[in-house]
Each structure stands twice: as C-alpha cells, then as structure tokens.
Tab-separated table of C-alpha atoms in Angstrom:
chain	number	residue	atom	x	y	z
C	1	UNK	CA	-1.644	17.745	75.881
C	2	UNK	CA	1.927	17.984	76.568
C	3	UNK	CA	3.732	21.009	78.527
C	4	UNK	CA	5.701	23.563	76.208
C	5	UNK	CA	8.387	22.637	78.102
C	6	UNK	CA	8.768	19.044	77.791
C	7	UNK	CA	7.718	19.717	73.499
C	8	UNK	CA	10.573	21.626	73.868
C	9	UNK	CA	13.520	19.370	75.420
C	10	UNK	CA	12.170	16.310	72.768
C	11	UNK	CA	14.227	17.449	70.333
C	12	UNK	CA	17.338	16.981	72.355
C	13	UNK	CA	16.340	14.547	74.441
C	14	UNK	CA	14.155	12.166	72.980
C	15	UNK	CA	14.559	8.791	74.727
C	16	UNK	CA	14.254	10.386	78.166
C	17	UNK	CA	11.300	12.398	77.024
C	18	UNK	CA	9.445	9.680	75.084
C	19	UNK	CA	9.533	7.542	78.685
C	20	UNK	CA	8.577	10.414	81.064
C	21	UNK	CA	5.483	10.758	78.918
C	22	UNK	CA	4.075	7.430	80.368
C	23	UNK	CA	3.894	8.812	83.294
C	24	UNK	CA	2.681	12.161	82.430
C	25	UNK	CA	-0.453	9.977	80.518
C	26	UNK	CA	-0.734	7.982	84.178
C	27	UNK	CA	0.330	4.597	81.701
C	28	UNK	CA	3.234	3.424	84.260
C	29	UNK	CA	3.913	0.128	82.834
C	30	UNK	CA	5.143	2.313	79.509
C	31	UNK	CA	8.199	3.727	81.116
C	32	UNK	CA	9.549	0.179	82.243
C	33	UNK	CA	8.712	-1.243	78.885
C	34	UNK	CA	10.056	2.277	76.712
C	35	UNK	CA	13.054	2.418	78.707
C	36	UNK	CA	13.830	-1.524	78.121
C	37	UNK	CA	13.035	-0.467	74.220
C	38	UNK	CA	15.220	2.831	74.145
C	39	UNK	CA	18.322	1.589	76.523
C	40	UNK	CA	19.394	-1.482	74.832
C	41	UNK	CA	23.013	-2.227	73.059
C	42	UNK	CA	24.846	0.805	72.183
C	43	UNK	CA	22.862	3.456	73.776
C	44	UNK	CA	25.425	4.757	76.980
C	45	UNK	CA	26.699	7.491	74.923
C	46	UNK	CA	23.150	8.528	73.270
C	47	UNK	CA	21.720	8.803	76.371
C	48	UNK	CA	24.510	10.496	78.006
C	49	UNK	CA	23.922	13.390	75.542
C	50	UNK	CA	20.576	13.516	76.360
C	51	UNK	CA	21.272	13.415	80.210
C	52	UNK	CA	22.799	16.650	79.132
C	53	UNK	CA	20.368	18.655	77.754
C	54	UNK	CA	18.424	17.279	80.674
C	55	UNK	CA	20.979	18.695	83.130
C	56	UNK	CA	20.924	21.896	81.133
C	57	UNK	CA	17.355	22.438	81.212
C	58	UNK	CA	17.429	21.830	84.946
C	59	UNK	CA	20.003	24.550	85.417
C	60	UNK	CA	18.488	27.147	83.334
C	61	UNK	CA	15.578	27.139	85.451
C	62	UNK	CA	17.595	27.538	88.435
C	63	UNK	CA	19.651	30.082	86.708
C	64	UNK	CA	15.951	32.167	86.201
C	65	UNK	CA	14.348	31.014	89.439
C	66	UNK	CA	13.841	33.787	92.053
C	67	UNK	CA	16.039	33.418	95.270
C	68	UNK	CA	13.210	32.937	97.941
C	69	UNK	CA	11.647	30.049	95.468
C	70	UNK	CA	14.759	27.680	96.636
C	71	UNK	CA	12.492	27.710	100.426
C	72	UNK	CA	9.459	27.253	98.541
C	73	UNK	CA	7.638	23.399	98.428
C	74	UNK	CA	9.877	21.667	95.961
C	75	UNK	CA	6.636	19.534	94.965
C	76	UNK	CA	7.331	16.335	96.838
C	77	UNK	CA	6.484	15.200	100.436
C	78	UNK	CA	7.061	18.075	102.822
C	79	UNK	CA	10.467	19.263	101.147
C	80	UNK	CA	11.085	22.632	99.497
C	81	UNK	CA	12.735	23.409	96.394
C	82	UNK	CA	16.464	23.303	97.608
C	83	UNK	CA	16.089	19.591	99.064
C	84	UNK	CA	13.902	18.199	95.790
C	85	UNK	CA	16.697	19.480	93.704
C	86	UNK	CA	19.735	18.249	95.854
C	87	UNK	CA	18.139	14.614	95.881
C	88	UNK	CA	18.024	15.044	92.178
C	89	UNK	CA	21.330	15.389	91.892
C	90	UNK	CA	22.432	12.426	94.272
C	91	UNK	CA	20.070	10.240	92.793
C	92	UNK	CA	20.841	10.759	89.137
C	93	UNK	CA	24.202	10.400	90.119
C	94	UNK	CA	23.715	6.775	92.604
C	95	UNK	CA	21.527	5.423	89.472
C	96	UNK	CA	24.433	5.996	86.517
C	97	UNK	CA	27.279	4.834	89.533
C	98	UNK	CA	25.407	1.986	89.791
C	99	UNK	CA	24.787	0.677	86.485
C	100	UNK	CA	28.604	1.716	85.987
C	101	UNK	CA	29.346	-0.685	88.690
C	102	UNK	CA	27.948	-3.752	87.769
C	103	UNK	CA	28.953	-3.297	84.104
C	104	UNK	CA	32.098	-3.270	85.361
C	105	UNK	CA	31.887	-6.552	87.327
C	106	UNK	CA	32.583	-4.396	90.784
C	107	UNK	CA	29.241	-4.532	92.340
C	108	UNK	CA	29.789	-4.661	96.103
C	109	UNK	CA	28.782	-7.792	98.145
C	110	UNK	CA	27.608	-5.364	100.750
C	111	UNK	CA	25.867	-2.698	98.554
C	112	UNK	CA	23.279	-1.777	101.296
C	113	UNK	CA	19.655	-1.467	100.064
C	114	UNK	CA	18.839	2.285	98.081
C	115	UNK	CA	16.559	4.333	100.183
C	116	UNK	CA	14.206	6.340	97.504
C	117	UNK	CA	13.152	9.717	99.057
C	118	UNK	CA	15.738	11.321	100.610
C	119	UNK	CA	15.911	14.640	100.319
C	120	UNK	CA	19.090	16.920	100.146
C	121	UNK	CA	20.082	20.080	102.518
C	122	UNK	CA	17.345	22.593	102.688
C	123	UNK	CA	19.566	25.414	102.489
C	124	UNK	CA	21.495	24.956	99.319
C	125	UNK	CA	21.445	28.081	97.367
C	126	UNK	CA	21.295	28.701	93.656
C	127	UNK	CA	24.847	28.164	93.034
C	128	UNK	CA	25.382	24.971	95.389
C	129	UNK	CA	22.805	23.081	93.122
C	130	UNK	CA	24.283	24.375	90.096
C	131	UNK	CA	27.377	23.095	91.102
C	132	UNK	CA	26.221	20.001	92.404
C	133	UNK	CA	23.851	19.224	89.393
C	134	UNK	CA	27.248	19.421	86.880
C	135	UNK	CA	29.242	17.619	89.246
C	136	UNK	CA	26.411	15.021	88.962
C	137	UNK	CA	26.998	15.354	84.800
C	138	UNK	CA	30.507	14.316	85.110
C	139	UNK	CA	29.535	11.206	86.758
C	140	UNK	CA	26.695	10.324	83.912
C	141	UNK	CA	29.378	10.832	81.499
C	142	UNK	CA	31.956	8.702	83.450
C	143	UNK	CA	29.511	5.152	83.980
C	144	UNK	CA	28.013	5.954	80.418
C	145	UNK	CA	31.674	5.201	78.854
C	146	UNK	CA	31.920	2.291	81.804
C	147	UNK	CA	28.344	0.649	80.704
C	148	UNK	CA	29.276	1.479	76.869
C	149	UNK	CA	29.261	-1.693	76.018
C	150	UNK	CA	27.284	-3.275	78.771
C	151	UNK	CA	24.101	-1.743	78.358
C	152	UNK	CA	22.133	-5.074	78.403
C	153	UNK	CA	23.857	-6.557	81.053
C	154	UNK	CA	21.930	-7.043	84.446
C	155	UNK	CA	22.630	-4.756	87.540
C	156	UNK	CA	21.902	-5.957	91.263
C	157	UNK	CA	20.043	-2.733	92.215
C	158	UNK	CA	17.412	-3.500	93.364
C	159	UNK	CA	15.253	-0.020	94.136
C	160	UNK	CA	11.925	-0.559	95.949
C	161	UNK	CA	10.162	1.824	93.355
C	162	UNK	CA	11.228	0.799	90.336
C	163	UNK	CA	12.570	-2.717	90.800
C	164	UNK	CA	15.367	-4.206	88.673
C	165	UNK	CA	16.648	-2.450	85.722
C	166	UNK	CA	19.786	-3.448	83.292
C	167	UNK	CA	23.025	-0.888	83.343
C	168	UNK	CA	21.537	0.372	80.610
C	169	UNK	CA	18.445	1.322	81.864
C	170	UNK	CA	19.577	2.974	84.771
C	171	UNK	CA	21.020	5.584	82.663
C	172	UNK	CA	18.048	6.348	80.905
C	173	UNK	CA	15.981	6.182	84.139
C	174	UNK	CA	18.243	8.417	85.405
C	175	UNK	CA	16.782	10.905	83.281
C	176	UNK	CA	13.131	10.104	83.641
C	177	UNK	CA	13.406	10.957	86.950
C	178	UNK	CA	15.174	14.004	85.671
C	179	UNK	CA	12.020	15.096	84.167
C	180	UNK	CA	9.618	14.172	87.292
C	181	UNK	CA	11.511	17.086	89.047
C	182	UNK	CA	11.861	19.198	86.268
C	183	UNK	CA	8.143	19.382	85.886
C	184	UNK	CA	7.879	20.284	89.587
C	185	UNK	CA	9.628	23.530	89.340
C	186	UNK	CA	8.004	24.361	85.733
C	187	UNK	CA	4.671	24.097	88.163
C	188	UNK	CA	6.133	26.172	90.659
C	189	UNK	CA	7.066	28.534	88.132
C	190	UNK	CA	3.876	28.900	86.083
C	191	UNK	CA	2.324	29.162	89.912
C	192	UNK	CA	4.511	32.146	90.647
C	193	UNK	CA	3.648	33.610	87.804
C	194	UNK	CA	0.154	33.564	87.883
C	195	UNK	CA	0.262	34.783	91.504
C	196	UNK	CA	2.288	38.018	90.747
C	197	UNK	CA	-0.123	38.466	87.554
C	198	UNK	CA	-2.999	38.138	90.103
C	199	UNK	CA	-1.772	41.158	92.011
C-alpha cells in the first residue's frame, strides 16, 4: 500500500510518481521502462512542472522539520539529513544539466565519469538547503526549455547506477530520485513522531 504522502504528490506529479512506484514495489526494471514510456517527445515542460511540485514537497518538509533533525541519519550510507539533502540538490541539478547538454549538441569531450553517492556539507542548515534546492529548480526549468524538443535524443551520460538514459529521461529521473529522498525524511519524520508519542 502506498504512503499518504506519495497518494498525495500523484496528483501533481504523476509521471515522477508513477516511476518511483517501481521501486517502492522492489520491480526495478519498471522505472527504466516507465520513464522511457512517460519522457518521450514533448514532455520537458510536463515534467518540469512536476519537478516542481516535487521541489515543493521537498521544501515543505524542511520548512516543518525540527532543527536538530538536519544532524540526524539522512537514510543513506553513514550521512545525516543535511548531506542526503544537499546531494539531492546537486544531483537533480547534474542530471537536468546534462540532458540539457547533449540536447544541445555541447556535450564535453572530457565530461569526466559521474560519481553517484556523494554527499553534500553536513552542516547546511534549514535555509541553505532551501536555498540550494530552488536554485536547483531554476536549473530544471532552464535544460527542460534546452531538451524541449530533444527529449528523445541520446545523452552520453553514462551513470554507473542507472546506465544510459535519453535527455529526456534524465529529467524525469531527476525526479525519481527526488522521491527516493523524499521518502527518507517522511521515515524520519513518522520515526520522530512515534518516538515523542512514546514518551
């Protein structure tokens, strides 16, 4: 059964939700083949919008989230919330760049290889990621009006992860990933609150 949470963001997001749920249902070879499905010709600007409400949803709960949370484990490797959210922010932002790149016939011959898993500074506070999360928007927006047009086209970027995607697809993947850390603070969130209700 799907979180509240992600039942919620469908409605303005639905491309980026409807590929997140393969891997919320453990089917991985879903989100390559719904993100090929939902990210073809004439999709930049939809998914753009939905990046959005993605970023929004993001920044609400880090509007609401309790100051000592941000030193908190952020849900992936040994990081805490602060660098899970910075990385989220740089990578949402490389992925769109990317895509933007290549649909613009500007891909660099010495692009060096993406290194998935890096995390951001551990002591950003609420309102660094805030602004670093809409400064991150702005650049969705920008490469979705580059790859407008381009969305089929193939990009070089090759991530170790995820493999080859078209400009497209970046954008949308973009998001998906937008949602893996999204559902790591709505866990942190439902854990705080069931440890102050526990008192």
């Amino acid at each position: 059964m799907a979180p509240g949470w992600l039942d919620a963001l469908e409605a303005d997001a639905p491309d980026v939700v409807a590929a997140f749920r393969g891997i919320e249902d453990g089917r991985f070879i879903s989100v390559r083949r719904e993100v090929r499905r939902r990210a073809g010709a004439g999709s930049a600007e939809r998914i753009a919008a939905e990046l959005r409400a993605v970023a929004d949803a993001l920044a609400a709960i880090i509007r609401t989230m309790p100051d000592e949370a941000f030193r908190m484990p952020g849900g992936e490797a040994d990081w805490n919330v602060a660098q899970a959210l910075n990385h989220d922010a740089s990578a949402r932002a490389g992925l769109v760049m990317a895509g933007a790149l290549a649909a613009a016939a500007r891909w660099p011959d010495d692009a060096p290889r993406v290194l998935p898993s890096v995390p951001g500074s551990p002591e950003a506070t609420r309102e660094d990621l805030l602004r670093k999360l809409e400064k991150s928007q702005r650049i969705v927006e920008r490469s979705a009006g580059t790859i407008a047009g381009h969305e089929t086209e193939p990009c070089p970027l090759d991530h170790p992860l995820v493999g080859r995607l078209r400009c497209g697809e970046w954008l949308l993947f973009a998001g998906v990933h937008d949602l893996m850390h999204l559902e790591q603070l709505h866990r942190l969130a439902g854990s705080m609150t069931s440890s102050v209700a526990a008192r």
